[in-house]
Amino acid sequence: MKNSKNHYQNIFLIDDDRLFIVKYHKIFTNLIQYVNIEFSMSAATALVKLEDMQAKGRFPELITLDWNLRMGGGELFLEKFEQQFAQLYPNTQVLVISGMAHEIASKRLADYPFVIDVLPKPISMKELAQIV
């Protein structure tokens, strides 16, 4: 199962649920053979980590984002990402994975062309494999 249609080498998981991070870290490493996975538990920390990843030349090609982060929500992250990084990294894609996937209005995300999809939590390996 380690042949990915996209060639992600750097993935960034943003979620405040430790179990989600552990589970999806395992899923991504099963789907993609050589991958560097970083994580953050808040939008503010995620933005700082992105600056660090940029400085190290390991900016993520894929970011998974929980919409309901306790410390700075998904929408705040998308706004800041658009301002700071979207033009510099036009190939970076954001995948929103949230328990509120059905409530998040797609037109709300239409202003962010780097958002590739909104998926409900929990997501299975099969569903994730279709995207990556």
PDB file of N, CA, C and O in Angstrom, residues 14-18 40-47 65-77 80:
ATOM      1  N   ILE A  14      -2.016  19.141  11.963  1.00  0.00           N
ATOM      2  CA  ILE A  14      -2.383  20.164  12.952  1.00  0.00           C
ATOM      3  C   ILE A  14      -3.690  19.723  13.604  1.00  0.00           C
ATOM      4  O   ILE A  14      -4.748  19.723  12.972  1.00  0.00           O
ATOM      5  N   ASP A  15      -3.589  19.319  14.854  1.00  0.00           N
ATOM      6  CA  ASP A  15      -4.748  18.817  15.581  1.00  0.00           C
ATOM      7  C   ASP A  15      -4.445  18.870  17.068  1.00  0.00           C
ATOM      8  O   ASP A  15      -3.300  18.660  17.470  1.00  0.00           O
ATOM      9  N   ASP A  16      -5.452  19.124  17.881  1.00  0.00           N
ATOM     10  CA  ASP A  16      -5.224  19.173  19.323  1.00  0.00           C
ATOM     11  C   ASP A  16      -5.592  17.862  20.018  1.00  0.00           C
ATOM     12  O   ASP A  16      -5.608  17.783  21.230  1.00  0.00           O
ATOM     13  N   ASP A  17      -5.839  16.818  19.244  1.00  0.00           N
ATOM     14  CA  ASP A  17      -6.178  15.496  19.768  1.00  0.00           C
ATOM     15  C   ASP A  17      -4.974  14.569  19.555  1.00  0.00           C
ATOM     16  O   ASP A  17      -4.651  14.206  18.432  1.00  0.00           O
ATOM     17  N   ARG A  18      -4.317  14.204  20.654  1.00  0.00           N
ATOM     18  CA  ARG A  18      -3.114  13.362  20.559  1.00  0.00           C
ATOM     19  C   ARG A  18      -3.400  12.018  19.888  1.00  0.00           C
ATOM     20  O   ARG A  18      -2.564  11.512  19.141  1.00  0.00           O
ATOM     21  N   SER A  40       1.531  19.717  15.154  1.00  0.00           N
ATOM     22  CA  SER A  40       1.323  20.833  16.062  1.00  0.00           C
ATOM     23  C   SER A  40      -0.060  20.698  16.670  1.00  0.00           C
ATOM     24  O   SER A  40      -0.962  20.162  16.042  1.00  0.00           O
ATOM     25  N   MET A  41      -0.217  21.202  17.874  1.00  0.00           N
ATOM     26  CA  MET A  41      -1.500  21.092  18.552  1.00  0.00           C
ATOM     27  C   MET A  41      -2.247  22.421  18.638  1.00  0.00           C
ATOM     28  O   MET A  41      -3.287  22.503  19.273  1.00  0.00           O
ATOM     29  N   SER A  42      -1.736  23.472  17.982  1.00  0.00           N
ATOM     30  CA  SER A  42      -2.455  24.746  17.946  1.00  0.00           C
ATOM     31  C   SER A  42      -2.097  25.492  16.673  1.00  0.00           C
ATOM     32  O   SER A  42      -1.057  25.243  16.063  1.00  0.00           O
ATOM     33  N   ALA A  43      -2.964  26.418  16.274  1.00  0.00           N
ATOM     34  CA  ALA A  43      -2.728  27.205  15.068  1.00  0.00           C
ATOM     35  C   ALA A  43      -1.499  28.092  15.234  1.00  0.00           C
ATOM     36  O   ALA A  43      -0.676  28.211  14.326  1.00  0.00           O
ATOM     37  N   ALA A  44      -1.349  28.721  16.408  1.00  0.00           N
ATOM     38  CA  ALA A  44      -0.216  29.617  16.636  1.00  0.00           C
ATOM     39  C   ALA A  44       1.106  28.863  16.568  1.00  0.00           C
ATOM     40  O   ALA A  44       2.058  29.297  15.910  1.00  0.00           O
ATOM     41  N   THR A  45       1.179  27.720  17.221  1.00  0.00           N
ATOM     42  CA  THR A  45       2.389  26.906  17.187  1.00  0.00           C
ATOM     43  C   THR A  45       2.644  26.393  15.776  1.00  0.00           C
ATOM     44  O   THR A  45       3.795  26.321  15.330  1.00  0.00           O
ATOM     45  N   ALA A  46       1.584  26.053  15.067  1.00  0.00           N
ATOM     46  CA  ALA A  46       1.722  25.551  13.692  1.00  0.00           C
ATOM     47  C   ALA A  46       2.379  26.592  12.794  1.00  0.00           C
ATOM     48  O   ALA A  46       3.246  26.261  11.983  1.00  0.00           O
ATOM     49  N   LEU A  47       1.998  27.833  12.951  1.00  0.00           N
ATOM     50  CA  LEU A  47       2.582  28.896  12.119  1.00  0.00           C
ATOM     51  C   LEU A  47       4.068  29.080  12.418  1.00  0.00           C
ATOM     52  O   LEU A  47       4.871  29.276  11.500  1.00  0.00           O
ATOM     53  N   LEU A  65      -5.560  19.706   8.724  1.00  0.00           N
ATOM     54  CA  LEU A  65      -5.965  20.751   9.666  1.00  0.00           C
ATOM     55  C   LEU A  65      -7.293  20.407  10.319  1.00  0.00           C
ATOM     56  O   LEU A  65      -8.288  20.177   9.639  1.00  0.00           O
ATOM     57  N   ASP A  66      -7.283  20.366  11.637  1.00  0.00           N
ATOM     58  CA  ASP A  66      -8.527  20.230  12.390  1.00  0.00           C
ATOM     59  C   ASP A  66      -9.169  21.611  12.459  1.00  0.00           C
ATOM     60  O   ASP A  66      -8.504  22.594  12.785  1.00  0.00           O
ATOM     61  N   TRP A  67     -10.434  21.697  12.134  1.00  0.00           N
ATOM     62  CA  TRP A  67     -11.129  22.982  12.102  1.00  0.00           C
ATOM     63  C   TRP A  67     -11.336  23.552  13.496  1.00  0.00           C
ATOM     64  O   TRP A  67     -11.301  24.754  13.695  1.00  0.00           O
ATOM     65  N   ASN A  68     -11.577  22.678  14.477  1.00  0.00           N
ATOM     66  CA  ASN A  68     -11.921  23.109  15.833  1.00  0.00           C
ATOM     67  C   ASN A  68     -10.750  23.017  16.800  1.00  0.00           C
ATOM     68  O   ASN A  68     -10.826  22.334  17.799  1.00  0.00           O
ATOM     69  N   LEU A  69      -9.697  23.705  16.518  1.00  0.00           N
ATOM     70  CA  LEU A  69      -8.570  23.737  17.444  1.00  0.00           C
ATOM     71  C   LEU A  69      -8.935  24.613  18.635  1.00  0.00           C
ATOM     72  O   LEU A  69      -9.510  25.690  18.464  1.00  0.00           O
ATOM     73  N   ARG A  70      -8.621  24.157  19.841  1.00  0.00           N
ATOM     74  CA  ARG A  70      -8.943  24.935  21.036  1.00  0.00           C
ATOM     75  C   ARG A  70      -8.168  26.243  21.085  1.00  0.00           C
ATOM     76  O   ARG A  70      -8.672  27.255  21.537  1.00  0.00           O
ATOM     77  N   MET A  71      -6.941  26.218  20.633  1.00  0.00           N
ATOM     78  CA  MET A  71      -6.107  27.424  20.687  1.00  0.00           C
ATOM     79  C   MET A  71      -5.902  27.959  19.276  1.00  0.00           C
ATOM     80  O   MET A  71      -4.927  27.645  18.619  1.00  0.00           O
ATOM     81  N   GLY A  72      -6.839  28.756  18.799  1.00  0.00           N
ATOM     82  CA  GLY A  72      -6.759  29.291  17.442  1.00  0.00           C
ATOM     83  C   GLY A  72      -7.361  28.295  16.477  1.00  0.00           C
ATOM     84  O   GLY A  72      -6.831  27.219  16.286  1.00  0.00           O
ATOM     85  N   GLY A  73      -8.480  28.604  15.918  1.00  0.00           N
ATOM     86  CA  GLY A  73      -9.201  27.672  15.062  1.00  0.00           C
ATOM     87  C   GLY A  73      -8.631  27.532  13.664  1.00  0.00           C
ATOM     88  O   GLY A  73      -7.685  28.225  13.279  1.00  0.00           O
ATOM     89  N   GLY A  74      -9.241  26.622  12.915  1.00  0.00           N
ATOM     90  CA  GLY A  74      -8.816  26.340  11.555  1.00  0.00           C
ATOM     91  C   GLY A  74      -8.912  27.539  10.639  1.00  0.00           C
ATOM     92  O   GLY A  74      -8.045  27.756   9.787  1.00  0.00           O
ATOM     93  N   GLU A  75      -9.948  28.332  10.814  1.00  0.00           N
ATOM     94  CA  GLU A  75     -10.113  29.496   9.950  1.00  0.00           C
ATOM     95  C   GLU A  75      -8.988  30.518  10.167  1.00  0.00           C
ATOM     96  O   GLU A  75      -8.454  31.077   9.208  1.00  0.00           O
ATOM     97  N   LEU A  76      -8.613  30.715  11.408  1.00  0.00           N
ATOM     98  CA  LEU A  76      -7.493  31.610  11.718  1.00  0.00           C
ATOM     99  C   LEU A  76      -6.214  31.094  11.050  1.00  0.00           C
ATOM    100  O   LEU A  76      -5.466  31.859  10.444  1.00  0.00           O
ATOM    101  N   PHE A  77      -5.980  29.790  11.143  1.00  0.00           N
ATOM    102  CA  PHE A  77      -4.789  29.216  10.517  1.00  0.00           C
ATOM    103  C   PHE A  77      -4.798  29.457   9.009  1.00  0.00           C
ATOM    104  O   PHE A  77      -3.789  29.853   8.434  1.00  0.00           O
ATOM    105  N   LYS A  80      -3.907  33.092   8.139  1.00  0.00           N
ATOM    106  CA  LYS A  80      -2.478  33.374   8.338  1.00  0.00           C
ATOM    107  C   LYS A  80      -1.628  32.630   7.305  1.00  0.00           C
ATOM    108  O   LYS A  80      -0.654  33.176   6.793  1.00  0.00           O
TER     109      LYS A  80
END
